[in-house]
Backbone as numpy.savetxt, mean C-alpha at the origin, in Angstrom:
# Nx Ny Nz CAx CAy CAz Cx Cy Cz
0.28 -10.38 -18.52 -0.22 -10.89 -17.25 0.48 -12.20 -16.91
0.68 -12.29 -15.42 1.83 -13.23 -15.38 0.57 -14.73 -14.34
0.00 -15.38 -15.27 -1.18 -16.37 -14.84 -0.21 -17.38 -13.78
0.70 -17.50 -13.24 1.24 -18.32 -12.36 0.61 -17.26 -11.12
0.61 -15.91 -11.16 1.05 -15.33 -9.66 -0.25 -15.32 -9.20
-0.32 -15.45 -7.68 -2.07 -15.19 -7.31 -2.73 -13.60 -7.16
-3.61 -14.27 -7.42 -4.79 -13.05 -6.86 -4.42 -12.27 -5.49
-4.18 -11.08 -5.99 -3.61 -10.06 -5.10 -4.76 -8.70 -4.80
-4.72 -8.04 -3.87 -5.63 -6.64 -3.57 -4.70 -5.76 -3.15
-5.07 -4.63 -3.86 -4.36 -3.47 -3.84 -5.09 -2.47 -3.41
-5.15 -1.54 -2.23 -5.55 -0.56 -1.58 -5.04 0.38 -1.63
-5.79 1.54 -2.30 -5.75 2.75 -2.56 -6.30 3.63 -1.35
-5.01 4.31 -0.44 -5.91 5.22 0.24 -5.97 6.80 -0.32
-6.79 7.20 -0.35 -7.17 8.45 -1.01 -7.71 9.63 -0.28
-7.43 10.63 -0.53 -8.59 11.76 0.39 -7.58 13.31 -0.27
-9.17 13.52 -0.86 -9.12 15.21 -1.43 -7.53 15.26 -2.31
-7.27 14.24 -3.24 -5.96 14.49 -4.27 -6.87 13.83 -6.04
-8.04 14.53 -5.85 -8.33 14.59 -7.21 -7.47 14.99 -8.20
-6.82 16.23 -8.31 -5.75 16.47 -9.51 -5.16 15.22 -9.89
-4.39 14.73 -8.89 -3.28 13.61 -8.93 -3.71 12.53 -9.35
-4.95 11.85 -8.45 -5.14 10.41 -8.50 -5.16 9.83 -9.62
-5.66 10.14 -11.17 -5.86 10.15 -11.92 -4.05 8.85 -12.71
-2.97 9.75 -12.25 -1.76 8.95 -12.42 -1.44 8.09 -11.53
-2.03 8.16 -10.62 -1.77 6.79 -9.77 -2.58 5.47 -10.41
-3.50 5.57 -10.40 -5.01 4.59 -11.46 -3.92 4.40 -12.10
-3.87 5.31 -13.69 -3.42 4.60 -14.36 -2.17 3.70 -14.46
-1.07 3.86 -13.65 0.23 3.58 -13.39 0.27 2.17 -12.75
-1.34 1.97 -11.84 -1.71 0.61 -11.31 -2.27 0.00 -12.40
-2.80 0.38 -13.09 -3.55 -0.61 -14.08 -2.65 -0.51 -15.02
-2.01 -0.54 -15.32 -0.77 -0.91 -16.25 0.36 -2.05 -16.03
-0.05 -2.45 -14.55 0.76 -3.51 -14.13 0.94 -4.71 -14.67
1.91 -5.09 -14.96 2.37 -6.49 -15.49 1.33 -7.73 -14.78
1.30 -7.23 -13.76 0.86 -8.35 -13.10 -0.61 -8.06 -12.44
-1.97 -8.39 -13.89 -3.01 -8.08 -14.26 -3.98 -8.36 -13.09
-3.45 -9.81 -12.08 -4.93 -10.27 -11.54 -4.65 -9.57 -10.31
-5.75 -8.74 -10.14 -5.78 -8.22 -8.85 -7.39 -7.40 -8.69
-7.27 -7.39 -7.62 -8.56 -6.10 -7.55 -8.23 -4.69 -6.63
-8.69 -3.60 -7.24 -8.04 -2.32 -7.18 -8.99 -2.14 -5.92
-8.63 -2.05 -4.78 -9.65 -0.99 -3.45 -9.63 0.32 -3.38
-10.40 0.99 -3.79 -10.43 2.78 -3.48 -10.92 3.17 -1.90
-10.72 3.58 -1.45 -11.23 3.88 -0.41 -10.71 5.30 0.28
-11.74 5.92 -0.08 -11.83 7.37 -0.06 -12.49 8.19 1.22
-11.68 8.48 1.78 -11.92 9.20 3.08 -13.03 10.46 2.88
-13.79 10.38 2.74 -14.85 11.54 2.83 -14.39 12.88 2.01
-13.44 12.41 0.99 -12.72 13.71 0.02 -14.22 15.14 -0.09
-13.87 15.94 -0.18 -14.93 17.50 -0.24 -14.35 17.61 -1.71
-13.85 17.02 -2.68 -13.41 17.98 -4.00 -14.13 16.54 -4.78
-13.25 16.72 -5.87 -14.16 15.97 -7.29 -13.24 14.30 -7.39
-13.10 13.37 -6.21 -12.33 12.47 -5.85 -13.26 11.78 -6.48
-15.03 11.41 -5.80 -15.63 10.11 -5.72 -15.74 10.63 -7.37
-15.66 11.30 -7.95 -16.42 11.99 -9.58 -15.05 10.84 -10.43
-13.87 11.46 -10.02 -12.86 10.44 -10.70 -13.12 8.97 -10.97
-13.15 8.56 -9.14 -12.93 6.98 -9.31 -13.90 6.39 -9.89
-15.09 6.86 -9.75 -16.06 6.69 -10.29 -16.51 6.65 -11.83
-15.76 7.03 -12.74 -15.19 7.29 -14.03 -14.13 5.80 -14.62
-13.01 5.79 -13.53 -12.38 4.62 -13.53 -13.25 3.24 -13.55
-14.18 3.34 -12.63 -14.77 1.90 -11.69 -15.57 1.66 -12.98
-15.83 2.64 -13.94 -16.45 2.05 -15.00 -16.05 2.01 -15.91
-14.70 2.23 -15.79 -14.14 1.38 -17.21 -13.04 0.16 -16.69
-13.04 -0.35 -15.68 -12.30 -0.91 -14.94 -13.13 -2.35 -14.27
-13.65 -3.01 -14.24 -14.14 -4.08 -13.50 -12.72 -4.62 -12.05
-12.22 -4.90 -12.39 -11.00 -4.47 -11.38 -11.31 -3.75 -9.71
-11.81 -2.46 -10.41 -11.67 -1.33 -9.48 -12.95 -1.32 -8.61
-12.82 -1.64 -7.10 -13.76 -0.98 -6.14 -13.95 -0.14 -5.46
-15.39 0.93 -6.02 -14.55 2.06 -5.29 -15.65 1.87 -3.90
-15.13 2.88 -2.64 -15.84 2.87 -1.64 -15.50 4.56 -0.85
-16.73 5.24 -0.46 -16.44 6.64 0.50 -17.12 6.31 1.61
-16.17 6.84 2.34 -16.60 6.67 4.01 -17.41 7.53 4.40
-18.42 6.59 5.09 -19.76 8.13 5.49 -18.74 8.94 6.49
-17.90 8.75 7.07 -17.31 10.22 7.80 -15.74 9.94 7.62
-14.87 10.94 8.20 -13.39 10.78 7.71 -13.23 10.28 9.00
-12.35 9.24 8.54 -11.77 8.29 9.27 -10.27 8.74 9.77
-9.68 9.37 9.03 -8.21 9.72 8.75 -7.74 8.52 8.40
-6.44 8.93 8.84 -4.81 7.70 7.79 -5.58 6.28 8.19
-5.11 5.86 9.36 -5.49 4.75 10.53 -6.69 4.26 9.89
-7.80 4.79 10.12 -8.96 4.20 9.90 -9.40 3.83 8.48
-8.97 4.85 7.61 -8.92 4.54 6.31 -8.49 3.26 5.83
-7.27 2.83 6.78 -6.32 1.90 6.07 -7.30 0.74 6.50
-7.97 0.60 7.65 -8.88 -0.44 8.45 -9.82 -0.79 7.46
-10.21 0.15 6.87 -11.65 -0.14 6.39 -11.10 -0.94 4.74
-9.96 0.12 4.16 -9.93 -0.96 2.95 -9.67 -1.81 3.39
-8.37 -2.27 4.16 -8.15 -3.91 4.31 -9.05 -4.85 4.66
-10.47 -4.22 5.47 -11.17 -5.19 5.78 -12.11 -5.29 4.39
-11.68 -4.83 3.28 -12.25 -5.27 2.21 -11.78 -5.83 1.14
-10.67 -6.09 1.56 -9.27 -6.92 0.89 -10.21 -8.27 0.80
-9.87 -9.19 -0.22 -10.17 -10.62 -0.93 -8.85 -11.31 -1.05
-7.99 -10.95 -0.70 -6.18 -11.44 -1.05 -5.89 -11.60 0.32
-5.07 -12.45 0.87 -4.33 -12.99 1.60 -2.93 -11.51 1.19
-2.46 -11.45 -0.14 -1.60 -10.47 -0.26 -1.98 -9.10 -0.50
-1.99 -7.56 0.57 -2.08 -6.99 0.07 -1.30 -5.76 -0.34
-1.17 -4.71 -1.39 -0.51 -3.64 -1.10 -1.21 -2.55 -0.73
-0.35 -1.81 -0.38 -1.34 -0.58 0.40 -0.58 0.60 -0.55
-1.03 1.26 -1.30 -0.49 2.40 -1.88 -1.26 3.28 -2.18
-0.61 4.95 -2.30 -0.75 5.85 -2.25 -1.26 7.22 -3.01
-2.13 8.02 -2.90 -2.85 8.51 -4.48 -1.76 9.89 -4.24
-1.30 9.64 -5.53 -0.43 10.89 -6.13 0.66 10.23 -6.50
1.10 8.82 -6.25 2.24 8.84 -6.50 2.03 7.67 -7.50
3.60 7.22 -8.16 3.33 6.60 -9.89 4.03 5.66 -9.04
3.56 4.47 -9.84 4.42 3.23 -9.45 5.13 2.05 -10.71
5.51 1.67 -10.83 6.65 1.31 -11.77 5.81 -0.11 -12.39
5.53 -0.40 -13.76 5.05 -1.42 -13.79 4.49 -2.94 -13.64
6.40 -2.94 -13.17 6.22 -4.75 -12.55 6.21 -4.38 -11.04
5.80 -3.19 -10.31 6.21 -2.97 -8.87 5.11 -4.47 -8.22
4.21 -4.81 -8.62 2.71 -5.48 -8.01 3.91 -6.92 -8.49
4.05 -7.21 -9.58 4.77 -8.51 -10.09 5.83 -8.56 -8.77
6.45 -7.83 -8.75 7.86 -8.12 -7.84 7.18 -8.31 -6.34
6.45 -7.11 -5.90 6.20 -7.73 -4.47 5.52 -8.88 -4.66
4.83 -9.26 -4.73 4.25 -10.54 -4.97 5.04 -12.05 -5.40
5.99 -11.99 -5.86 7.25 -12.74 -6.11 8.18 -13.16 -5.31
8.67 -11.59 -4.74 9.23 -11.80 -3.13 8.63 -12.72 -1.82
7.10 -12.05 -1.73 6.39 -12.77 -0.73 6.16 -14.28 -0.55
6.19 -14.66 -2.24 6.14 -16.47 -2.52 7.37 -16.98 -2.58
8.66 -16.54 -2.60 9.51 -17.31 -2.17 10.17 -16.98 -0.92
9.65 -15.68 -0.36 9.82 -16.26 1.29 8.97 -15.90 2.01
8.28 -17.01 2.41 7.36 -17.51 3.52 6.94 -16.80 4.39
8.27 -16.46 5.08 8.49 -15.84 6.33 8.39 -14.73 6.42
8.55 -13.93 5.60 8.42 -12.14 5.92 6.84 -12.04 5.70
5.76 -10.85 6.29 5.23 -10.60 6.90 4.88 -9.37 5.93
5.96 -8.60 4.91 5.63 -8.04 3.75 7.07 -7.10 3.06
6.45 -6.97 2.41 7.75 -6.29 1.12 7.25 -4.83 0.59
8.82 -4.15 0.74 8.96 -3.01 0.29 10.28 -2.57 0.00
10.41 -1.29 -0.39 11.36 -1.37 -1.27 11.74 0.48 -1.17
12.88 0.93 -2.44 13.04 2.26 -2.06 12.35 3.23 -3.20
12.10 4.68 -2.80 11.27 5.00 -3.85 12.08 6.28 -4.55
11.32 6.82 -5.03 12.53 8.08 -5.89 11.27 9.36 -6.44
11.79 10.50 -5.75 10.96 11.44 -5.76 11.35 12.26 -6.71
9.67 12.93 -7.65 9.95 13.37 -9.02 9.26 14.89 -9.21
9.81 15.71 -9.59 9.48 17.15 -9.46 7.95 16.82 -10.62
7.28 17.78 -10.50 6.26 17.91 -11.33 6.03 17.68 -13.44
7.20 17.63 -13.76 8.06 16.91 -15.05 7.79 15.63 -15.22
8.42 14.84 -14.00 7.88 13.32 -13.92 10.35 13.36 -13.84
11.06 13.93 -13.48 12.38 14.24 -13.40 12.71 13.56 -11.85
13.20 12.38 -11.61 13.98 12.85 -10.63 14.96 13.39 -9.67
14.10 13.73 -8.57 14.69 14.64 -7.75 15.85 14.14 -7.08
15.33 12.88 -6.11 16.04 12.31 -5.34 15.67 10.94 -4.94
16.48 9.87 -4.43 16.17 8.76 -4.70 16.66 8.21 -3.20
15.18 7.85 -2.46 15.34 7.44 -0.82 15.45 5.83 -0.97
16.78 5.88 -0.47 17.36 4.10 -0.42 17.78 3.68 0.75
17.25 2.87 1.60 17.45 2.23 2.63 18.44 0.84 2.25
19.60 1.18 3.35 20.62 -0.14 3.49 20.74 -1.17 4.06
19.21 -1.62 3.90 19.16 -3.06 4.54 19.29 -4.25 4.10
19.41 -5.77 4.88 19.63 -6.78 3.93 18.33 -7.24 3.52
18.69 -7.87 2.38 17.38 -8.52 1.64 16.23 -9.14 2.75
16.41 -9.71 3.38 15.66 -10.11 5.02 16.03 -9.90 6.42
14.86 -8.98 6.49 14.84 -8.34 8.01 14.23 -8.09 9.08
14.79 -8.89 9.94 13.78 -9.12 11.29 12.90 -7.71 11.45
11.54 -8.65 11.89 10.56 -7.25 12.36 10.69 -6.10 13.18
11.59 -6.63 14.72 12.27 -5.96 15.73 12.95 -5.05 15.46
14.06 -5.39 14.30 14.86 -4.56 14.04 14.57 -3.60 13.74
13.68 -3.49 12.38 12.67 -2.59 11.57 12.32 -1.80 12.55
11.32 -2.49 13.35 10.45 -1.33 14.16 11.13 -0.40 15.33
12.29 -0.95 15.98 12.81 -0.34 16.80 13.74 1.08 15.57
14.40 0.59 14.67 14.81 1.63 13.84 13.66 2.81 13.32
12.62 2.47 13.08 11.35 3.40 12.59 11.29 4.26 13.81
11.18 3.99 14.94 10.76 4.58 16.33 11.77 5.44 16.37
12.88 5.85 15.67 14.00 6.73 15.96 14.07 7.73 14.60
13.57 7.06 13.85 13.27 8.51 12.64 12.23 9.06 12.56
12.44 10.40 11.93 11.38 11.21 11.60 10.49 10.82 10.64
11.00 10.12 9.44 10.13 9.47 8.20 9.98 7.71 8.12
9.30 7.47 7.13 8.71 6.50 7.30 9.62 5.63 5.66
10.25 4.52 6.32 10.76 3.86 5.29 9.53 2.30 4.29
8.58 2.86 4.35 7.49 1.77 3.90 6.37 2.48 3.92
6.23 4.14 3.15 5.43 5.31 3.57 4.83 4.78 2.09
3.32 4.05 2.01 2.96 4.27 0.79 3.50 3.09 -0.30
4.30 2.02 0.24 5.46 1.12 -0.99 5.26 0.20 -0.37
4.37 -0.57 0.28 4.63 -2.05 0.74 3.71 -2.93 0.56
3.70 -3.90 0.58 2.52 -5.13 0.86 2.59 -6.04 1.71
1.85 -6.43 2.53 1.95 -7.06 3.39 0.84 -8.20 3.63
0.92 -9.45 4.39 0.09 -10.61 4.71 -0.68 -10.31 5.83
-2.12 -10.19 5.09 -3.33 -9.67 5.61 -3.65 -10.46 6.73
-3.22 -12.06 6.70 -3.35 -13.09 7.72 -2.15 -12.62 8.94
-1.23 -11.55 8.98 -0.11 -11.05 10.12 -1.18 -10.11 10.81
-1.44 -9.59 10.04 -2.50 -8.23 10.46 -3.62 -8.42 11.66
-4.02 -9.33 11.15 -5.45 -9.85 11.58 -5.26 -10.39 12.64
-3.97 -11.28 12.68 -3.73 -11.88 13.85 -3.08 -11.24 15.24
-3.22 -9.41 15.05 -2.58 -8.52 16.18 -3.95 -7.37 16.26
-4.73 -7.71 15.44 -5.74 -6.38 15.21 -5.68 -5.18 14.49
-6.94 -4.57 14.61 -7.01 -3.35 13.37 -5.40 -2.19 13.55
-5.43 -1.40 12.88 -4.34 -0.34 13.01 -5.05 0.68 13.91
-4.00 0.85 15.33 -4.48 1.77 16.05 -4.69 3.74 15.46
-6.02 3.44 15.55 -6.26 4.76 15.18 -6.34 5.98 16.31
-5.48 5.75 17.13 -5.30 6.92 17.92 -3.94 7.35 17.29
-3.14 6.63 17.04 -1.94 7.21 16.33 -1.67 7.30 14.75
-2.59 8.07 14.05 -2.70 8.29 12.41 -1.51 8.97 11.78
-0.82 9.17 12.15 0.73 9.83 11.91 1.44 9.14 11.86
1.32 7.96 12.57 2.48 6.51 13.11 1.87 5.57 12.54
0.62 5.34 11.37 0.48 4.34 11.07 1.28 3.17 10.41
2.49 3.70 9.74 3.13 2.92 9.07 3.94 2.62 10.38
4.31 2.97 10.89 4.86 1.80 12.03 4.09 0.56 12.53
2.33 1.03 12.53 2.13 0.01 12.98 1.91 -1.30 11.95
2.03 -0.44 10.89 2.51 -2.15 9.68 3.53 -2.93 10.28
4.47 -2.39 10.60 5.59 -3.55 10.98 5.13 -4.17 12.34
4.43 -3.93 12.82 3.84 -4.58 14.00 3.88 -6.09 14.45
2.86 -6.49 13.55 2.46 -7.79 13.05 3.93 -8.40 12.67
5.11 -8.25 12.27 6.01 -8.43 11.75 6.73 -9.20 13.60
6.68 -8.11 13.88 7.07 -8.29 15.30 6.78 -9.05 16.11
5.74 -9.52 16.34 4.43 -9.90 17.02 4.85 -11.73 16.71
4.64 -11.70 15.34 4.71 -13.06 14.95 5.99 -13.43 14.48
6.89 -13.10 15.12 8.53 -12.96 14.79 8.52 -13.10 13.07
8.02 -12.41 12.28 8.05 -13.09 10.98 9.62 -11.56 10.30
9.64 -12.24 9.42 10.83 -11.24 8.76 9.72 -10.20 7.62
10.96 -9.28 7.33 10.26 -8.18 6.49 11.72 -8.37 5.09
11.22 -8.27 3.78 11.84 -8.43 2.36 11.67 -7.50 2.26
């Protein structure tokens, strides 16, 4: 545990990936970078989701879990954990997928030595059912990058380069409003929003 870095929240959005979630948990709680508190927030899953986290949350002090009395989808989901975020820093990540041990250490590192970006992400690498990878999605950008840029480039692809891998300053967020939930397909665009908004850069 790295006692210099601050207190960080990490948001788990979840819905109906019981098989999986199970390696996501553990892959977060294995993080180098110990102080944090885990947000579950579980979209009204119909399978054996709340049975899991619920398993975790008690062996975990860490971990909060929470189910939404109705499904919210992507958008709303993401609203409700963040508004239960305790961190100024948070990440927003994804149930099914594994994340690399120091991934929480590094974003969090990035964000304290520059000021200015608005949040951090990075490239990810997709793994057949083995844990093998497949293929490895790398974006060629520079280390700091205007929000504008970002978002006008997102608006022209089909996928999402910060799908599930980023963290971002909960104080950018707040200061443009919740994530529009008429567009739950486009939510990760509207992460870079706030980026935009408050001319801040993206790491």
């Amino acid at each position: 545990m790295n006692a210099q870095l601050p207190f960080v929240s990490i948001c788990l959005l979840t819905y109906k990936r019981a098989s999986v979630l199970p390696r996501s948990l553990d892959s977060l709680l294995a993080q180098t970078h110990g102080n944090f508190e885990l947000i579950i927030n579980d979209d009204r899953s119909p399978d054996e989701t709340e049975q899991v986290c619920r398993e975790y949350e008690r062996r975990d002090r860490r971990i909060r879990y929470f189910r939404n009395e109705t499904n919210l989808r992507y958008a709303g989901n993401q609203n409700a954990a963040l508004a239960r975020a305790k961190s100024d820093l948070v990440a927003i990540v994804h149930d099914g997928d594994v994340y690399r041990p120091d991934l929480i250490e590094r974003w969090t590192r990035a964000l304290m030595e520059q000021p200015s970006a608005a949040l951090v992400f990075n490239a990810l690498e997709a793994m057949d059912e083995n844990g093998v990878v497949q293929r490895v999605y790398r974006n060629n950008y520079p280390p700091l990058i205007a929000g504008r840029i970002l978002l006008a480039e997102m608006l022209l692809r089909p996928d999402s380069p910060i799908f599930g891998i980023v963290m971002v300053r909960k104080s950018c967020l707040q200061a443009v409003g919740p994530f529009d939930t008429t567009i739950p397909t486009l939510a990760d665009v509207d992460v870079v929003a706030p980026a935009r908004a408050l001319r801040c850069g993206l790491y």
